[in-house]
Amino acid sequence: MPFLNLLSFLQHRLALGLLALWLALLAAPAGAQTLRFQQALSAVGDGDTFPESAATRTVSLPDDWARSRPGLTGGQWYRLSFDAPGAGDPNALMALAIERVCSTLKVRLNGQLVHQAGRLVEPVSMNCYRPHLVTLPAALLQARGNVLDIHVVGFALEAVSTRQRAGGLSVVELGPQALLAEAHAVRTAQSVTVPQVMSGSLVLLGSFMFLMGWI
């Protein structure tokens, strides 16, 4: 039956995709060439820039709002500082890798907006399951004293249906764009592509069972 052939083909493709993802994870490069931020200066605020006059505190990354700021719905800023010895070299393209942010974010480098992932006002974009790769313009990088400001807009645990949709920010990784792009592709496949393919296969299987039952 053509439908069974199609289902078998999709299951075969899914199996190949999962195998490729597993091999990519095994081959993923170590983080020796990257800088991992596991702490950040944070402040609550919904403004367009880091609230310099607001009360700040140091938080550990990953930061789960349900634990660090229970009941917070809205915006929180994270400030990271770093040096870039290769600044000024157009061939040394740097990037920022964020495995998870909920619900969405924007990024400023030395005061300039370099990335925004959807809407930060109602209705807020829901990007909790999508990793982010932010290319940092070489012209904005300085050899010393670079400042990254990440504005995260999210929801309190009590305001969402699952803990995975509660506000938070993962560990942030800085490194060569080419190196982080490989890991980003794997994470995107793992968290977005594979679940979509599996959902499509389940829909087809369910449709087939319904058709067989109707017949």
CSV table of C-alpha atoms in Angstrom, one decimal:
chain,number,residue,atom,x,y,z
A,1,MET,CA,0.0,0.0,0.0
A,2,PRO,CA,1.5,3.4,-0.9
A,3,PHE,CA,0.7,4.9,2.5
A,4,LEU,CA,2.6,2.1,4.2
A,5,ASN,CA,5.6,2.7,1.9
A,6,LEU,CA,5.5,6.4,2.8
A,7,LEU,CA,5.4,5.6,6.5
A,8,SER,CA,8.3,3.2,6.2
A,9,PHE,CA,10.3,5.8,4.3
A,10,LEU,CA,9.7,8.4,7.0
A,11,GLN,CA,10.7,6.0,9.8
A,12,HIS,CA,13.8,5.2,7.9
A,13,ARG,CA,14.7,8.8,7.4
A,14,LEU,CA,14.0,9.5,11.1
A,15,ALA,CA,16.3,6.7,12.1
A,16,LEU,CA,19.1,8.0,9.9
A,17,GLY,CA,18.6,11.5,11.3
A,18,LEU,CA,18.9,10.3,14.9
A,19,LEU,CA,22.0,8.4,14.0
A,20,ALA,CA,23.5,11.5,12.3
A,21,LEU,CA,22.7,13.6,15.4
A,22,TRP,CA,24.3,11.0,17.7
A,23,LEU,CA,27.5,11.0,15.6
A,24,ALA,CA,27.5,14.8,15.5
A,25,LEU,CA,27.3,14.9,19.3
A,26,LEU,CA,30.2,12.5,19.6
A,27,ALA,CA,32.2,14.6,17.1
A,28,ALA,CA,31.3,18.0,18.7
A,29,PRO,CA,34.5,19.9,19.4
A,30,ALA,CA,35.6,20.5,23.0
A,31,GLY,CA,35.2,23.9,24.5
A,32,ALA,CA,39.0,24.6,24.8
A,33,GLN,CA,38.8,27.5,22.3
A,34,THR,CA,35.7,29.0,23.9
A,35,LEU,CA,34.9,31.1,27.0
A,36,ARG,CA,32.0,29.9,29.1
A,37,PHE,CA,30.3,32.5,31.3
A,38,GLN,CA,28.9,30.8,34.4
A,39,GLN,CA,28.2,34.0,36.3
A,40,ALA,CA,26.6,37.3,35.4
A,41,LEU,CA,25.7,40.7,36.9
A,42,SER,CA,21.9,40.9,36.9
A,43,ALA,CA,19.2,43.5,37.3
A,44,VAL,CA,15.5,43.5,36.8
A,45,GLY,CA,14.2,46.0,34.2
A,46,ASP,CA,12.2,46.4,31.0
A,47,GLY,CA,14.0,49.4,29.5
A,48,ASP,CA,15.9,49.4,26.3
A,49,THR,CA,19.4,49.4,28.0
A,50,PHE,CA,20.9,47.9,31.1
A,51,PRO,CA,19.4,49.8,34.1
A,52,GLU,CA,22.6,51.3,35.6
A,53,SER,CA,20.7,52.8,38.6
A,54,ALA,CA,18.9,49.6,39.5
A,55,ALA,CA,19.9,47.2,42.3
A,56,THR,CA,22.2,44.5,40.9
A,57,ARG,CA,23.5,41.1,42.1
A,58,THR,CA,25.7,38.3,40.8
A,59,VAL,CA,23.8,35.2,39.7
A,60,SER,CA,25.1,31.8,38.6
A,61,LEU,CA,24.4,30.5,35.1
A,62,PRO,CA,22.2,28.7,34.2
A,63,ASP,CA,19.8,30.9,36.0
A,64,ASP,CA,16.3,29.5,36.8
A,65,TRP,CA,14.0,32.4,37.7
A,66,ALA,CA,11.8,30.1,39.7
A,67,ARG,CA,14.7,29.7,42.1
A,68,SER,CA,16.6,33.0,41.8
A,69,ARG,CA,13.7,35.4,41.4
A,70,PRO,CA,10.4,33.6,42.3
A,71,GLY,CA,7.3,35.3,40.8
A,72,LEU,CA,9.2,37.4,38.3
A,73,THR,CA,7.4,38.1,35.0
A,74,GLY,CA,8.9,40.6,32.7
A,75,GLY,CA,12.5,41.5,31.9
A,76,GLN,CA,15.8,40.8,33.5
A,77,TRP,CA,19.2,42.0,32.3
A,78,TYR,CA,22.5,40.1,32.4
A,79,ARG,CA,25.8,41.8,32.1
A,80,LEU,CA,29.0,39.9,31.0
A,81,SER,CA,32.5,41.4,30.6
A,82,PHE,CA,35.3,39.9,28.6
A,83,ASP,CA,38.6,40.7,26.7
A,84,ALA,CA,39.0,39.9,23.0
A,85,PRO,CA,42.8,39.9,22.2
A,86,GLY,CA,42.0,39.3,18.5
A,87,ALA,CA,39.8,42.3,18.2
A,88,GLY,CA,40.2,44.2,14.9
A,89,ASP,CA,41.0,41.1,12.9
A,90,PRO,CA,38.1,40.7,10.3
A,91,ASN,CA,39.0,37.0,9.9
A,92,ALA,CA,38.6,36.3,13.6
A,93,LEU,CA,34.8,36.4,13.6
A,94,MET,CA,33.4,35.8,17.1
A,95,ALA,CA,30.0,34.6,18.2
A,96,LEU,CA,27.9,34.0,21.2
A,97,ALA,CA,26.1,30.7,21.8
A,98,ILE,CA,23.1,30.5,24.1
A,99,GLU,CA,21.7,27.0,24.4
A,100,ARG,CA,18.5,28.0,26.1
A,101,VAL,CA,16.7,31.3,26.9
A,102,CYS,CA,13.0,31.6,28.0
A,103,SER,CA,11.1,33.2,26.6
A,104,THR,CA,13.2,35.5,24.3
A,105,LEU,CA,16.0,38.0,24.3
A,106,LYS,CA,18.0,40.8,22.8
A,107,VAL,CA,21.8,41.3,23.0
A,108,ARG,CA,23.8,44.5,23.2
A,109,LEU,CA,27.6,44.6,22.6
A,110,ASN,CA,29.3,47.7,24.0
A,111,GLY,CA,26.0,49.5,24.0
A,112,GLN,CA,25.0,48.6,20.4
A,113,LEU,CA,22.1,46.2,19.6
A,114,VAL,CA,23.5,43.2,17.8
A,115,HIS,CA,20.6,40.7,18.1
A,116,GLN,CA,16.9,40.4,18.9
A,117,ALA,CA,15.0,37.2,18.8
A,118,GLY,CA,11.3,38.2,18.3
A,119,ARG,CA,9.0,40.3,20.3
A,120,LEU,CA,9.9,41.4,23.8
A,121,VAL,CA,6.5,42.9,24.5
A,122,GLU,CA,3.1,41.2,24.6
A,123,PRO,CA,2.5,39.0,22.8
A,124,VAL,CA,6.1,37.9,23.8
A,125,SER,CA,7.8,35.5,21.4
A,126,MET,CA,8.2,31.9,22.8
A,127,ASN,CA,11.7,30.7,22.0
A,128,CYS,CA,12.3,28.5,24.9
A,129,TYR,CA,13.2,25.4,22.9
A,130,ARG,CA,15.4,27.2,20.3
A,131,PRO,CA,19.1,27.7,20.8
A,132,HIS,CA,20.6,31.0,19.7
A,133,LEU,CA,23.8,31.9,17.8
A,134,VAL,CA,24.7,35.6,17.9
A,135,THR,CA,27.5,36.8,15.6
A,136,LEU,CA,29.5,39.7,17.1
A,137,PRO,CA,30.5,42.4,14.6
A,138,ALA,CA,34.3,42.7,14.6
A,139,ALA,CA,34.0,46.5,14.4
A,140,LEU,CA,32.4,46.6,17.8
A,141,LEU,CA,34.9,44.4,19.6
A,142,GLN,CA,37.7,45.9,21.8
A,143,ALA,CA,40.9,44.3,22.9
A,144,ARG,CA,40.0,44.9,26.5
A,145,GLY,CA,36.8,45.6,28.5
A,146,ASN,CA,34.0,44.5,26.3
A,147,VAL,CA,30.5,44.5,27.8
A,148,LEU,CA,27.7,42.2,26.8
A,149,ASP,CA,24.2,43.0,28.0
A,150,ILE,CA,21.6,40.3,27.5
A,151,HIS,CA,17.9,41.3,28.1
A,152,VAL,CA,15.7,38.3,28.8
A,153,VAL,CA,11.9,38.6,28.9
A,154,GLY,CA,10.1,35.7,30.5
A,155,PHE,CA,7.3,34.5,32.8
A,156,ALA,CA,7.0,33.2,36.3
A,157,LEU,CA,6.6,29.5,36.8
A,158,GLU,CA,3.0,30.1,38.1
A,159,ALA,CA,2.1,31.8,34.8
A,160,VAL,CA,3.1,29.0,32.4
A,161,SER,CA,1.9,25.5,31.8
A,162,THR,CA,5.3,23.7,32.2
A,163,ARG,CA,8.6,24.3,34.0
A,164,GLN,CA,10.4,24.3,30.6
A,165,ARG,CA,8.5,27.6,29.7
A,166,ALA,CA,9.5,29.4,32.9
A,167,GLY,CA,11.9,32.3,32.7
A,168,GLY,CA,15.6,31.5,32.6
A,169,LEU,CA,19.0,31.7,30.9
A,170,SER,CA,21.5,29.0,30.3
A,171,VAL,CA,25.3,29.2,30.4
A,172,VAL,CA,26.6,31.6,27.7
A,173,GLU,CA,29.5,30.6,25.5
A,174,LEU,CA,31.8,32.9,23.5
A,175,GLY,CA,34.2,31.8,20.8
A,176,PRO,CA,35.0,31.5,17.1
A,177,GLN,CA,31.9,31.7,15.0
A,178,ALA,CA,32.8,28.7,12.8
A,179,LEU,CA,33.3,26.5,15.9
A,180,LEU,CA,30.1,27.5,17.7
A,181,ALA,CA,28.1,27.3,14.5
A,182,GLU,CA,28.8,23.5,14.3
A,183,ALA,CA,27.6,23.0,17.9
A,184,HIS,CA,24.6,25.3,17.2
A,185,ALA,CA,23.5,23.2,14.2
A,186,VAL,CA,23.6,20.0,16.4
A,187,ARG,CA,21.6,21.7,19.2
A,188,THR,CA,19.0,23.0,16.7
A,189,ALA,CA,18.6,19.5,15.2
A,190,GLN,CA,18.3,18.0,18.7
A,191,SER,CA,15.8,20.5,20.1
A,192,VAL,CA,13.8,21.5,17.0
A,193,THR,CA,14.3,19.4,13.9
A,194,VAL,CA,14.1,15.9,15.4
A,195,PRO,CA,11.0,16.6,17.5
A,196,GLN,CA,9.3,18.1,14.5
A,197,VAL,CA,10.1,15.0,12.4
A,198,MET,CA,9.0,12.7,15.2
A,199,SER,CA,5.7,14.6,15.6
A,200,GLY,CA,5.1,14.4,11.8
A,201,SER,CA,5.7,10.6,11.9
A,202,LEU,CA,3.2,10.2,14.8
A,203,VAL,CA,0.6,12.3,12.9
A,204,LEU,CA,1.0,10.0,9.9
A,205,LEU,CA,0.9,6.9,12.0
A,206,GLY,CA,-2.2,8.1,13.8
A,207,SER,CA,-3.9,9.0,10.5
A,208,PHE,CA,-3.1,5.5,9.2
A,209,MET,CA,-4.6,3.8,12.3
A,210,PHE,CA,-7.7,6.0,12.0
A,211,LEU,CA,-8.1,5.1,8.3
A,212,MET,CA,-7.6,1.4,9.0
A,213,GLY,CA,-10.2,1.6,11.8
A,214,TRP,CA,-12.7,3.4,9.6
A,215,ILE,CA,-12.2,0.8,6.9
